Amino acid sequence: MTDRADRTIAALRSGHDHLTSVVHGLAAADLTRPSGASEWDVSQVLSHLGSGAEIGLASLEGALNGTGPRGGDFNTSVWARWDGMSPAERAEGFVTADERLVSAYEALDARARQELRVDLGFLPAPVDVATVAGLRLSEFTHHTWDVEVAFDPAAALLPVAVGPLLDQAGLLMGFLGRADALGGRHVQVAVRTVSPERAFGLDVGDSVALVDEPADPDAVLSAPAEWWLRLVTGRHAPARTPAEVNLKGDALTLDDLRRVFPGF
């Protein structure tokens, strides 16, 4: 578990350094350009990441200090303050807030990375560092794509994050997927990714879940791993789907899969 935490924290550092360099290269007009998140401009994505870093740091410090999570009123006050910032303030504020969070993760020793449990306030029980850092890595990586796709229609998820995110892909599958999107049909899909290579199954029935690769699938999806991750988080428009994505079988289409994963 320490290795998983180490990999995830290292990916958070790489992601922070990358997005910071992107942000510092943006002009004022770039910050108000529509992002890959349909309801936000670029500065609002950075605001979401910055406020999330503040809240995440408070949760981590609460676990380290034994005081627990700060609660909903704290989160509301953080969001309100970031909402009141100008686009430029959001951009610079993101850089500062995320640096503090990543540095706090990096400062955890091996014992803390193994044994510390963090109460996020919205999960049934406290979770380990690998899990809480992994949730942040998912949020950070996909919203980084939201920023970058505003300027590059062919943008992809940061490679350093893809492996760790693929390893935890089943964690939120039930939350991300809509089991009713196929009109009551039960479908099993064999999913085979490249970069990195993985093979597993997607079961859409009463719920949506990752399973072992089925022996007799209804369809076979072959795709870059980064696009699979974008698919399940709703960043899968046809114009942003690489040519290497291939779905074989008559049971469903890529548009069916897009309906299963409408995004957030």
mmCIF file of C-alpha atoms in Angstrom, residues 1-181:
data_model
loop_
_atom_site.group_PDB
_atom_site.id
_atom_site.type_symbol
_atom_site.label_atom_id
_atom_site.label_comp_id
_atom_site.label_asym_id
_atom_site.label_seq_id
_atom_site.Cartn_x
_atom_site.Cartn_y
_atom_site.Cartn_z
ATOM 1 C CA MET A 1 0.000 0.000 0.000
ATOM 2 C CA THR A 2 2.934 2.328 0.659
ATOM 3 C CA ASP A 3 4.112 1.781 -2.930
ATOM 4 C CA ARG A 4 0.673 2.768 -4.197
ATOM 5 C CA ALA A 5 0.701 5.894 -2.049
ATOM 6 C CA ASP A 6 4.228 6.735 -3.214
ATOM 7 C CA ARG A 7 3.264 6.408 -6.891
ATOM 8 C CA THR A 8 0.153 8.488 -6.430
ATOM 9 C CA ILE A 9 1.926 11.277 -4.563
ATOM 10 C CA ALA A 10 4.668 11.348 -7.199
ATOM 11 C CA ALA A 11 1.989 11.649 -9.893
ATOM 12 C CA LEU A 12 0.370 14.523 -7.969
ATOM 13 C CA ARG A 13 3.724 16.341 -7.951
ATOM 14 C CA SER A 14 4.230 15.814 -11.681
ATOM 15 C CA GLY A 15 0.695 16.967 -12.368
ATOM 16 C CA HIS A 16 1.090 20.061 -10.226
ATOM 17 C CA ASP A 17 4.340 21.063 -11.895
ATOM 18 C CA HIS A 18 2.844 20.514 -15.340
ATOM 19 C CA LEU A 19 -0.378 22.459 -14.761
ATOM 20 C CA THR A 20 1.520 25.246 -13.019
ATOM 21 C CA SER A 21 3.659 25.683 -16.131
ATOM 22 C CA VAL A 22 0.506 25.754 -18.260
ATOM 23 C CA VAL A 23 -1.148 28.338 -16.019
ATOM 24 C CA HIS A 24 1.889 30.592 -16.023
ATOM 25 C CA GLY A 25 1.810 30.566 -19.817
ATOM 26 C CA LEU A 26 -1.815 31.742 -20.081
ATOM 27 C CA ALA A 27 -2.828 35.272 -21.022
ATOM 28 C CA ALA A 28 -5.662 37.038 -19.220
ATOM 29 C CA ALA A 29 -8.099 36.275 -22.050
ATOM 30 C CA ASP A 30 -7.209 32.575 -21.884
ATOM 31 C CA LEU A 31 -8.555 32.312 -18.350
ATOM 32 C CA THR A 32 -12.102 33.102 -19.475
ATOM 33 C CA ARG A 33 -12.069 30.714 -22.439
ATOM 34 C CA PRO A 34 -14.588 27.822 -22.235
ATOM 35 C CA SER A 35 -12.974 24.727 -20.745
ATOM 36 C CA GLY A 36 -13.630 21.042 -21.252
ATOM 37 C CA ALA A 37 -16.059 21.255 -18.312
ATOM 38 C CA SER A 38 -19.235 22.420 -20.014
ATOM 39 C CA GLU A 39 -20.341 24.929 -17.388
ATOM 40 C CA TRP A 40 -16.956 26.398 -16.441
ATOM 41 C CA ASP A 41 -14.354 28.600 -18.033
ATOM 42 C CA VAL A 42 -10.657 27.877 -17.481
ATOM 43 C CA SER A 43 -10.444 30.064 -14.368
ATOM 44 C CA GLN A 44 -13.424 28.270 -12.811
ATOM 45 C CA VAL A 45 -11.726 24.905 -13.314
ATOM 46 C CA LEU A 46 -8.660 26.298 -11.562
ATOM 47 C CA SER A 47 -10.920 27.673 -8.831
ATOM 48 C CA HIS A 48 -12.399 24.208 -8.318
ATOM 49 C CA LEU A 49 -8.935 22.676 -8.091
ATOM 50 C CA GLY A 50 -7.684 25.400 -5.758
ATOM 51 C CA SER A 51 -10.632 25.220 -3.381
ATOM 52 C CA GLY A 52 -10.426 21.433 -3.478
ATOM 53 C CA ALA A 53 -6.759 21.639 -2.508
ATOM 54 C CA GLU A 54 -7.626 23.810 0.506
ATOM 55 C CA ILE A 55 -10.357 21.433 1.623
ATOM 56 C CA GLY A 56 -8.155 18.408 1.001
ATOM 57 C CA LEU A 57 -5.332 19.915 3.034
ATOM 58 C CA ALA A 58 -7.732 20.624 5.915
ATOM 59 C CA SER A 59 -8.852 16.975 5.858
ATOM 60 C CA LEU A 60 -5.261 15.729 5.824
ATOM 61 C CA GLU A 61 -4.272 18.043 8.674
ATOM 62 C CA GLY A 62 -7.364 16.949 10.619
ATOM 63 C CA ALA A 63 -6.214 13.345 10.333
ATOM 64 C CA LEU A 64 -2.652 14.194 11.360
ATOM 65 C CA ASN A 65 -3.792 16.318 14.307
ATOM 66 C CA GLY A 66 -6.617 14.041 15.386
ATOM 67 C CA THR A 67 -9.225 16.786 15.011
ATOM 68 C CA GLY A 68 -11.107 15.198 12.109
ATOM 69 C CA PRO A 69 -12.836 16.902 9.170
ATOM 70 C CA ARG A 70 -13.838 20.571 9.321
ATOM 71 C CA GLY A 71 -17.414 20.036 8.164
ATOM 72 C CA GLY A 72 -19.760 21.497 5.585
ATOM 73 C CA ASP A 73 -19.688 25.103 6.799
ATOM 74 C CA PHE A 74 -15.936 25.221 6.250
ATOM 75 C CA ASN A 75 -16.267 23.850 2.733
ATOM 76 C CA THR A 76 -19.008 26.347 1.902
ATOM 77 C CA SER A 77 -16.869 29.259 3.086
ATOM 78 C CA VAL A 78 -13.924 28.090 0.981
ATOM 79 C CA TRP A 79 -16.063 27.761 -2.152
ATOM 80 C CA ALA A 80 -17.609 31.196 -1.606
ATOM 81 C CA ARG A 81 -14.203 32.849 -1.261
ATOM 82 C CA TRP A 82 -12.917 31.255 -4.470
ATOM 83 C CA ASP A 83 -16.120 32.126 -6.322
ATOM 84 C CA GLY A 84 -15.488 35.767 -5.425
ATOM 85 C CA MET A 85 -11.994 35.823 -6.901
ATOM 86 C CA SER A 86 -11.094 37.325 -10.268
ATOM 87 C CA PRO A 87 -9.866 34.938 -12.996
ATOM 88 C CA ALA A 88 -6.253 35.985 -12.374
ATOM 89 C CA GLU A 89 -6.612 35.487 -8.616
ATOM 90 C CA ARG A 90 -8.031 32.007 -9.187
ATOM 91 C CA ALA A 91 -5.075 31.064 -11.383
ATOM 92 C CA GLU A 92 -2.419 32.208 -8.927
ATOM 93 C CA GLY A 93 -4.426 30.957 -5.971
ATOM 94 C CA PHE A 94 -4.595 27.499 -7.513
ATOM 95 C CA VAL A 95 -0.807 27.338 -7.854
ATOM 96 C CA THR A 96 -0.296 28.271 -4.193
ATOM 97 C CA ALA A 97 -3.038 26.084 -2.724
ATOM 98 C CA ASP A 98 -2.133 22.994 -4.730
ATOM 99 C CA GLU A 99 1.560 23.365 -3.905
ATOM 100 C CA ARG A 100 0.662 23.313 -0.204
ATOM 101 C CA LEU A 101 -1.412 20.162 -0.587
ATOM 102 C CA VAL A 102 1.157 18.280 -2.662
ATOM 103 C CA SER A 103 3.954 19.318 -0.291
ATOM 104 C CA ALA A 104 1.910 18.050 2.661
ATOM 105 C CA TYR A 105 1.513 14.660 0.983
ATOM 106 C CA GLU A 106 5.218 14.557 0.180
ATOM 107 C CA ALA A 107 6.061 15.287 3.830
ATOM 108 C CA LEU A 108 4.279 12.142 5.059
ATOM 109 C CA ASP A 109 6.732 9.510 6.217
ATOM 110 C CA ALA A 110 6.447 5.824 5.327
ATOM 111 C CA ARG A 111 4.473 4.996 8.478
ATOM 112 C CA ALA A 112 1.904 7.709 7.852
ATOM 113 C CA ARG A 113 1.558 6.669 4.216
ATOM 114 C CA GLN A 114 0.798 3.157 5.435
ATOM 115 C CA GLU A 115 -1.224 3.700 8.618
ATOM 116 C CA LEU A 116 -2.855 7.150 8.531
ATOM 117 C CA ARG A 117 -6.604 7.203 7.946
ATOM 118 C CA VAL A 118 -8.293 10.358 6.627
ATOM 119 C CA ASP A 119 -11.968 11.160 7.246
ATOM 120 C CA LEU A 120 -13.228 13.020 4.183
ATOM 121 C CA GLY A 121 -16.661 13.542 5.682
ATOM 122 C CA PHE A 122 -18.598 12.072 2.759
ATOM 123 C CA LEU A 123 -17.412 8.444 2.740
ATOM 124 C CA PRO A 124 -18.727 5.748 5.113
ATOM 125 C CA ALA A 125 -15.359 5.421 6.878
ATOM 126 C CA PRO A 126 -11.900 7.034 6.929
ATOM 127 C CA VAL A 127 -9.604 5.917 4.104
ATOM 128 C CA ASP A 128 -5.862 5.406 3.752
ATOM 129 C CA VAL A 129 -3.451 7.865 2.166
ATOM 130 C CA ALA A 130 -3.277 5.939 -1.105
ATOM 131 C CA THR A 131 -7.052 6.218 -1.503
ATOM 132 C CA VAL A 132 -7.442 9.863 -0.522
ATOM 133 C CA ALA A 133 -4.481 10.893 -2.679
ATOM 134 C CA GLY A 134 -5.886 8.764 -5.487
ATOM 135 C CA LEU A 135 -9.224 10.567 -5.343
ATOM 136 C CA ARG A 136 -7.383 13.871 -5.600
ATOM 137 C CA LEU A 137 -5.288 12.554 -8.480
ATOM 138 C CA SER A 138 -8.438 11.618 -10.399
ATOM 139 C CA GLU A 139 -10.009 15.026 -9.848
ATOM 140 C CA PHE A 140 -6.776 16.839 -10.636
ATOM 141 C CA THR A 141 -5.924 14.865 -13.765
ATOM 142 C CA HIS A 142 -9.336 15.121 -15.385
ATOM 143 C CA HIS A 143 -9.666 18.824 -14.625
ATOM 144 C CA THR A 144 -6.165 19.394 -15.995
ATOM 145 C CA TRP A 145 -7.512 17.886 -19.209
ATOM 146 C CA ASP A 146 -10.455 20.304 -18.991
ATOM 147 C CA VAL A 147 -7.955 23.175 -19.015
ATOM 148 C CA GLU A 148 -5.702 21.801 -21.738
ATOM 149 C CA VAL A 149 -8.454 20.786 -24.141
ATOM 150 C CA ALA A 150 -9.537 24.439 -24.242
ATOM 151 C CA PHE A 151 -6.364 25.059 -26.252
ATOM 152 C CA ASP A 152 -5.659 21.631 -27.794
ATOM 153 C CA PRO A 153 -8.596 19.516 -29.070
ATOM 154 C CA ALA A 154 -6.320 16.444 -29.106
ATOM 155 C CA ALA A 155 -5.292 16.800 -25.449
ATOM 156 C CA ALA A 156 -4.835 13.567 -23.469
ATOM 157 C CA LEU A 157 -4.554 12.789 -19.782
ATOM 158 C CA LEU A 158 -1.084 13.147 -18.284
ATOM 159 C CA PRO A 159 0.729 9.817 -18.851
ATOM 160 C CA VAL A 160 2.218 9.719 -15.343
ATOM 161 C CA ALA A 161 -1.288 9.595 -13.845
ATOM 162 C CA VAL A 162 -2.817 6.979 -16.142
ATOM 163 C CA GLY A 163 -1.348 3.881 -14.461
ATOM 164 C CA PRO A 164 -2.325 4.835 -10.896
ATOM 165 C CA LEU A 165 -5.789 5.922 -12.035
ATOM 166 C CA LEU A 166 -6.337 2.710 -13.953
ATOM 167 C CA ASP A 167 -5.466 0.727 -10.829
ATOM 168 C CA GLN A 168 -8.236 2.457 -8.870
ATOM 169 C CA ALA A 169 -10.779 2.714 -11.684
ATOM 170 C CA GLY A 170 -13.274 0.434 -9.963
ATOM 171 C CA LEU A 171 -13.482 2.582 -6.846
ATOM 172 C CA LEU A 172 -16.131 5.000 -8.130
ATOM 173 C CA MET A 173 -17.565 2.941 -10.982
ATOM 174 C CA GLY A 174 -20.921 2.528 -9.292
ATOM 175 C CA PHE A 175 -21.115 6.268 -8.760
ATOM 176 C CA LEU A 176 -19.970 7.243 -12.257
ATOM 177 C CA GLY A 177 -22.040 4.742 -14.242
ATOM 178 C CA ARG A 178 -25.770 4.796 -14.950
ATOM 179 C CA ALA A 179 -27.163 1.276 -14.967
ATOM 180 C CA ASP A 180 -30.476 2.444 -16.481
ATOM 181 C CA ALA A 181 -28.821 3.972 -19.559
#
